[in-house]
């Protein structure tokens, strides 16, 4: 997902999203006690989620591909055997 896409969901600009992610990364790296306490429940929820890969349809993805960037993503998925 892009910074713009995340920002749209949260009602923020992409610059604000980047700033917040950089802050969170720094707070985690420095083990900021207030940040860790405030995010403890969220981190536990995320860590306990099971990753379920989304079924991908190669033909559909290629037909809906609108840019070189998306084509590169499809090529990467092929190399990682995402398509059955």
Short mmCIF file of N, CA and C in Angstrom, two decimals:
data_model
loop_
_atom_site.label_atom_id
_atom_site.label_comp_id
_atom_site.label_asym_id
_atom_site.label_seq_id
_atom_site.Cartn_x
_atom_site.Cartn_y
_atom_site.Cartn_z
N UNK A 1 0.85 -1.17 0.00
CA UNK A 1 0.00 0.00 0.00
C UNK A 1 0.90 1.24 0.00
N UNK A 2 0.46 2.26 -0.69
CA UNK A 2 1.27 3.48 -0.80
C UNK A 2 1.02 4.39 0.40
N UNK A 3 1.94 5.35 0.60
CA UNK A 3 1.75 6.34 1.68
C UNK A 3 0.47 7.12 1.44
N UNK A 4 0.19 7.47 0.19
CA UNK A 4 -1.04 8.20 -0.13
C UNK A 4 -2.27 7.37 0.21
N UNK A 5 -2.24 6.09 -0.11
CA UNK A 5 -3.36 5.20 0.18
C UNK A 5 -3.63 5.09 1.67
N UNK A 6 -2.57 4.96 2.45
CA UNK A 6 -2.71 4.90 3.90
C UNK A 6 -3.27 6.22 4.41
N UNK A 7 -2.74 7.32 3.89
CA UNK A 7 -3.20 8.64 4.30
C UNK A 7 -4.68 8.84 4.01
N UNK A 8 -5.14 8.37 2.85
CA UNK A 8 -6.55 8.51 2.50
C UNK A 8 -7.44 7.77 3.49
N UNK A 9 -7.03 6.58 3.88
CA UNK A 9 -7.80 5.79 4.84
C UNK A 9 -7.88 6.50 6.19
N UNK A 10 -6.77 7.10 6.60
CA UNK A 10 -6.69 7.73 7.92
C UNK A 10 -7.05 9.21 7.91
N UNK A 11 -7.27 9.77 6.73
CA UNK A 11 -7.58 11.20 6.64
C UNK A 11 -6.35 12.07 6.88
N UNK A 12 -5.19 11.59 6.44
CA UNK A 12 -3.92 12.30 6.63
C UNK A 12 -3.23 12.47 5.29
N UNK A 13 -2.25 13.36 5.24
CA UNK A 13 -1.44 13.49 4.04
C UNK A 13 -0.36 12.41 4.05
N UNK A 14 0.21 12.14 2.87
CA UNK A 14 1.28 11.15 2.82
C UNK A 14 2.47 11.58 3.66
N UNK A 15 2.74 12.87 3.72
CA UNK A 15 3.87 13.37 4.50
C UNK A 15 3.67 13.10 5.99
N UNK A 16 2.44 13.27 6.45
CA UNK A 16 2.15 13.00 7.86
C UNK A 16 2.31 11.52 8.17
N UNK A 17 1.86 10.66 7.25
CA UNK A 17 1.99 9.22 7.45
C UNK A 17 3.47 8.85 7.55
N UNK A 18 4.28 9.37 6.64
CA UNK A 18 5.73 9.08 6.67
C UNK A 18 6.33 9.57 7.98
N UNK A 19 5.97 10.76 8.41
CA UNK A 19 6.49 11.32 9.66
C UNK A 19 6.11 10.42 10.84
N UNK A 20 4.87 9.97 10.89
CA UNK A 20 4.43 9.12 11.99
C UNK A 20 5.12 7.76 11.99
N UNK A 21 5.33 7.20 10.82
CA UNK A 21 6.03 5.92 10.73
C UNK A 21 7.48 6.09 11.19
N UNK A 22 8.12 7.18 10.78
CA UNK A 22 9.49 7.44 11.22
C UNK A 22 9.56 7.61 12.73
N UNK A 23 8.58 8.31 13.30
CA UNK A 23 8.54 8.46 14.76
C UNK A 23 8.39 7.11 15.45
N UNK A 24 7.45 6.30 14.96
CA UNK A 24 7.21 4.99 15.56
C UNK A 24 8.46 4.13 15.49
N UNK A 25 9.14 4.17 14.35
CA UNK A 25 10.38 3.40 14.20
C UNK A 25 11.42 3.85 15.21
N UNK A 26 11.56 5.15 15.37
CA UNK A 26 12.53 5.69 16.33
C UNK A 26 12.15 5.30 17.76
N UNK A 27 10.86 5.43 18.11
CA UNK A 27 10.41 5.09 19.47
C UNK A 27 10.61 3.61 19.76
N UNK A 28 10.40 2.75 18.77
CA UNK A 28 10.64 1.33 18.97
C UNK A 28 12.13 1.05 19.15
N UNK A 29 12.94 1.68 18.32
CA UNK A 29 14.39 1.47 18.39
C UNK A 29 14.95 1.93 19.73
N UNK A 30 14.44 3.04 20.26
CA UNK A 30 14.95 3.57 21.53
C UNK A 30 14.21 2.99 22.73
N UNK A 31 13.25 2.10 22.46
CA UNK A 31 12.47 1.45 23.51
C UNK A 31 11.81 2.47 24.43
N UNK A 32 11.18 3.47 23.81
CA UNK A 32 10.47 4.51 24.55
C UNK A 32 9.34 3.88 25.37
N UNK A 33 9.41 3.98 26.69
CA UNK A 33 8.47 3.27 27.57
C UNK A 33 7.03 3.74 27.37
N UNK A 34 6.80 5.02 27.18
CA UNK A 34 5.45 5.52 27.01
C UNK A 34 4.85 5.00 25.70
N UNK A 35 5.63 5.04 24.63
CA UNK A 35 5.17 4.53 23.33
C UNK A 35 4.86 3.04 23.43
N UNK A 36 5.78 2.28 24.02
CA UNK A 36 5.58 0.83 24.13
C UNK A 36 4.34 0.50 24.95
N UNK A 37 4.10 1.24 26.02
CA UNK A 37 2.91 1.01 26.84
C UNK A 37 1.64 1.39 26.07
N UNK A 38 1.67 2.52 25.38
CA UNK A 38 0.49 2.98 24.64
C UNK A 38 0.12 2.05 23.48
N UNK A 39 1.10 1.36 22.94
CA UNK A 39 0.84 0.50 21.77
C UNK A 39 0.85 -0.99 22.10
N UNK A 40 0.96 -1.32 23.35
CA UNK A 40 1.10 -2.71 23.78
C UNK A 40 -0.04 -3.59 23.27
N UNK A 41 -1.28 -3.18 23.46
CA UNK A 41 -2.42 -3.98 23.04
C UNK A 41 -2.45 -4.15 21.52
N UNK A 42 -2.14 -3.08 20.79
CA UNK A 42 -2.14 -3.15 19.33
C UNK A 42 -1.07 -4.12 18.83
N UNK A 43 0.12 -4.03 19.44
CA UNK A 43 1.20 -4.92 19.01
C UNK A 43 0.88 -6.37 19.32
N UNK A 44 0.24 -6.64 20.46
CA UNK A 44 -0.15 -8.01 20.79
C UNK A 44 -1.17 -8.54 19.79
N UNK A 45 -2.14 -7.71 19.42
CA UNK A 45 -3.13 -8.13 18.44
C UNK A 45 -2.49 -8.46 17.10
N UNK A 46 -1.60 -7.58 16.65
CA UNK A 46 -0.94 -7.78 15.36
C UNK A 46 -0.06 -9.03 15.39
N UNK A 47 0.66 -9.24 16.47
CA UNK A 47 1.56 -10.39 16.56
C UNK A 47 0.79 -11.71 16.59
N UNK A 48 -0.45 -11.70 17.05
CA UNK A 48 -1.23 -12.92 17.14
C UNK A 48 -2.07 -13.20 15.90
N UNK A 49 -2.03 -12.30 14.92
CA UNK A 49 -2.79 -12.52 13.69
C UNK A 49 -2.11 -13.57 12.84
N UNK A 50 -2.92 -14.45 12.27
CA UNK A 50 -2.39 -15.42 11.33
C UNK A 50 -2.32 -14.79 9.95
N UNK A 51 -1.20 -14.93 9.31
CA UNK A 51 -1.06 -14.40 7.95
C UNK A 51 -1.75 -15.35 6.98
N UNK A 52 -2.72 -14.84 6.27
CA UNK A 52 -3.42 -15.65 5.27
C UNK A 52 -3.19 -15.01 3.91
N UNK A 53 -2.41 -15.66 3.07
CA UNK A 53 -2.12 -15.08 1.76
C UNK A 53 -3.39 -15.00 0.92
N UNK A 54 -3.49 -13.93 0.19
CA UNK A 54 -4.63 -13.71 -0.68
C UNK A 54 -4.44 -14.54 -1.95
N UNK A 55 -5.50 -15.22 -2.37
CA UNK A 55 -5.43 -15.96 -3.63
C UNK A 55 -5.31 -14.96 -4.77
N UNK A 56 -4.34 -15.18 -5.64
CA UNK A 56 -4.11 -14.27 -6.76
C UNK A 56 -4.44 -15.00 -8.05
N UNK A 57 -4.98 -14.26 -9.00
CA UNK A 57 -5.30 -14.78 -10.31
C UNK A 57 -4.41 -14.07 -11.31
N UNK A 58 -3.45 -14.80 -11.88
CA UNK A 58 -2.47 -14.20 -12.78
C UNK A 58 -3.14 -13.56 -13.99
N UNK A 59 -4.06 -14.26 -14.61
CA UNK A 59 -4.72 -13.73 -15.80
C UNK A 59 -5.45 -12.42 -15.47
N UNK A 60 -6.19 -12.41 -14.38
CA UNK A 60 -6.94 -11.21 -13.96
C UNK A 60 -5.97 -10.06 -13.67
N UNK A 61 -4.88 -10.35 -12.93
CA UNK A 61 -3.92 -9.30 -12.60
C UNK A 61 -3.29 -8.70 -13.85
N UNK A 62 -2.94 -9.55 -14.83
CA UNK A 62 -2.33 -9.04 -16.07
C UNK A 62 -3.32 -8.20 -16.85
N UNK A 63 -4.56 -8.65 -16.95
CA UNK A 63 -5.57 -7.90 -17.70
C UNK A 63 -5.89 -6.56 -17.04
N UNK A 64 -5.79 -6.49 -15.72
CA UNK A 64 -6.08 -5.25 -15.00
C UNK A 64 -4.85 -4.38 -14.79
N UNK A 65 -3.70 -4.85 -15.23
CA UNK A 65 -2.45 -4.11 -15.05
C UNK A 65 -2.48 -2.82 -15.86
N UNK A 66 -2.24 -1.71 -15.19
CA UNK A 66 -2.32 -0.39 -15.84
C UNK A 66 -1.00 0.37 -15.88
N UNK A 67 0.03 -0.22 -15.31
CA UNK A 67 1.30 0.52 -15.28
C UNK A 67 2.47 -0.45 -15.24
N UNK A 68 3.64 0.09 -15.56
CA UNK A 68 4.86 -0.70 -15.51
C UNK A 68 5.15 -1.14 -14.07
N UNK A 69 4.85 -0.28 -13.11
CA UNK A 69 5.08 -0.59 -11.70
C UNK A 69 4.26 -1.82 -11.28
N UNK A 70 3.00 -1.86 -11.72
CA UNK A 70 2.15 -3.01 -11.39
C UNK A 70 2.65 -4.27 -12.09
N UNK A 71 3.15 -4.11 -13.31
CA UNK A 71 3.72 -5.25 -14.02
C UNK A 71 4.94 -5.80 -13.28
N UNK A 72 5.76 -4.92 -12.76
CA UNK A 72 6.92 -5.35 -11.98
C UNK A 72 6.47 -6.13 -10.74
N UNK A 73 5.39 -5.68 -10.12
CA UNK A 73 4.85 -6.37 -8.95
C UNK A 73 4.37 -7.77 -9.33
N UNK A 74 3.73 -7.90 -10.49
CA UNK A 74 3.27 -9.21 -10.96
C UNK A 74 4.48 -10.12 -11.21
N UNK A 75 5.52 -9.59 -11.83
CA UNK A 75 6.73 -10.38 -12.07
C UNK A 75 7.34 -10.86 -10.76
N UNK A 76 7.34 -10.00 -9.75
CA UNK A 76 7.87 -10.39 -8.45
C UNK A 76 7.02 -11.50 -7.83
N UNK A 77 5.70 -11.38 -7.95
CA UNK A 77 4.81 -12.42 -7.42
C UNK A 77 5.04 -13.75 -8.13
N UNK A 78 5.26 -13.71 -9.43
CA UNK A 78 5.53 -14.94 -10.18
C UNK A 78 6.81 -15.59 -9.64
N UNK A 79 7.86 -14.79 -9.45
CA UNK A 79 9.12 -15.35 -8.97
C UNK A 79 8.99 -15.92 -7.56
N UNK A 80 8.08 -15.39 -6.78
CA UNK A 80 7.86 -15.87 -5.40
C UNK A 80 6.78 -16.95 -5.34
N UNK A 81 6.31 -17.37 -6.52
CA UNK A 81 5.32 -18.44 -6.66
C UNK A 81 4.01 -18.11 -5.91
N UNK A 82 3.54 -16.88 -6.04
CA UNK A 82 2.26 -16.47 -5.44
C UNK A 82 1.07 -17.01 -6.23
N UNK A 83 1.30 -17.26 -7.52
CA UNK A 83 0.23 -17.75 -8.36
C UNK A 83 0.27 -19.27 -8.41
N UNK A 84 -0.89 -19.87 -8.35
CA UNK A 84 -0.96 -21.34 -8.35
C UNK A 84 -0.97 -21.86 -9.75
#
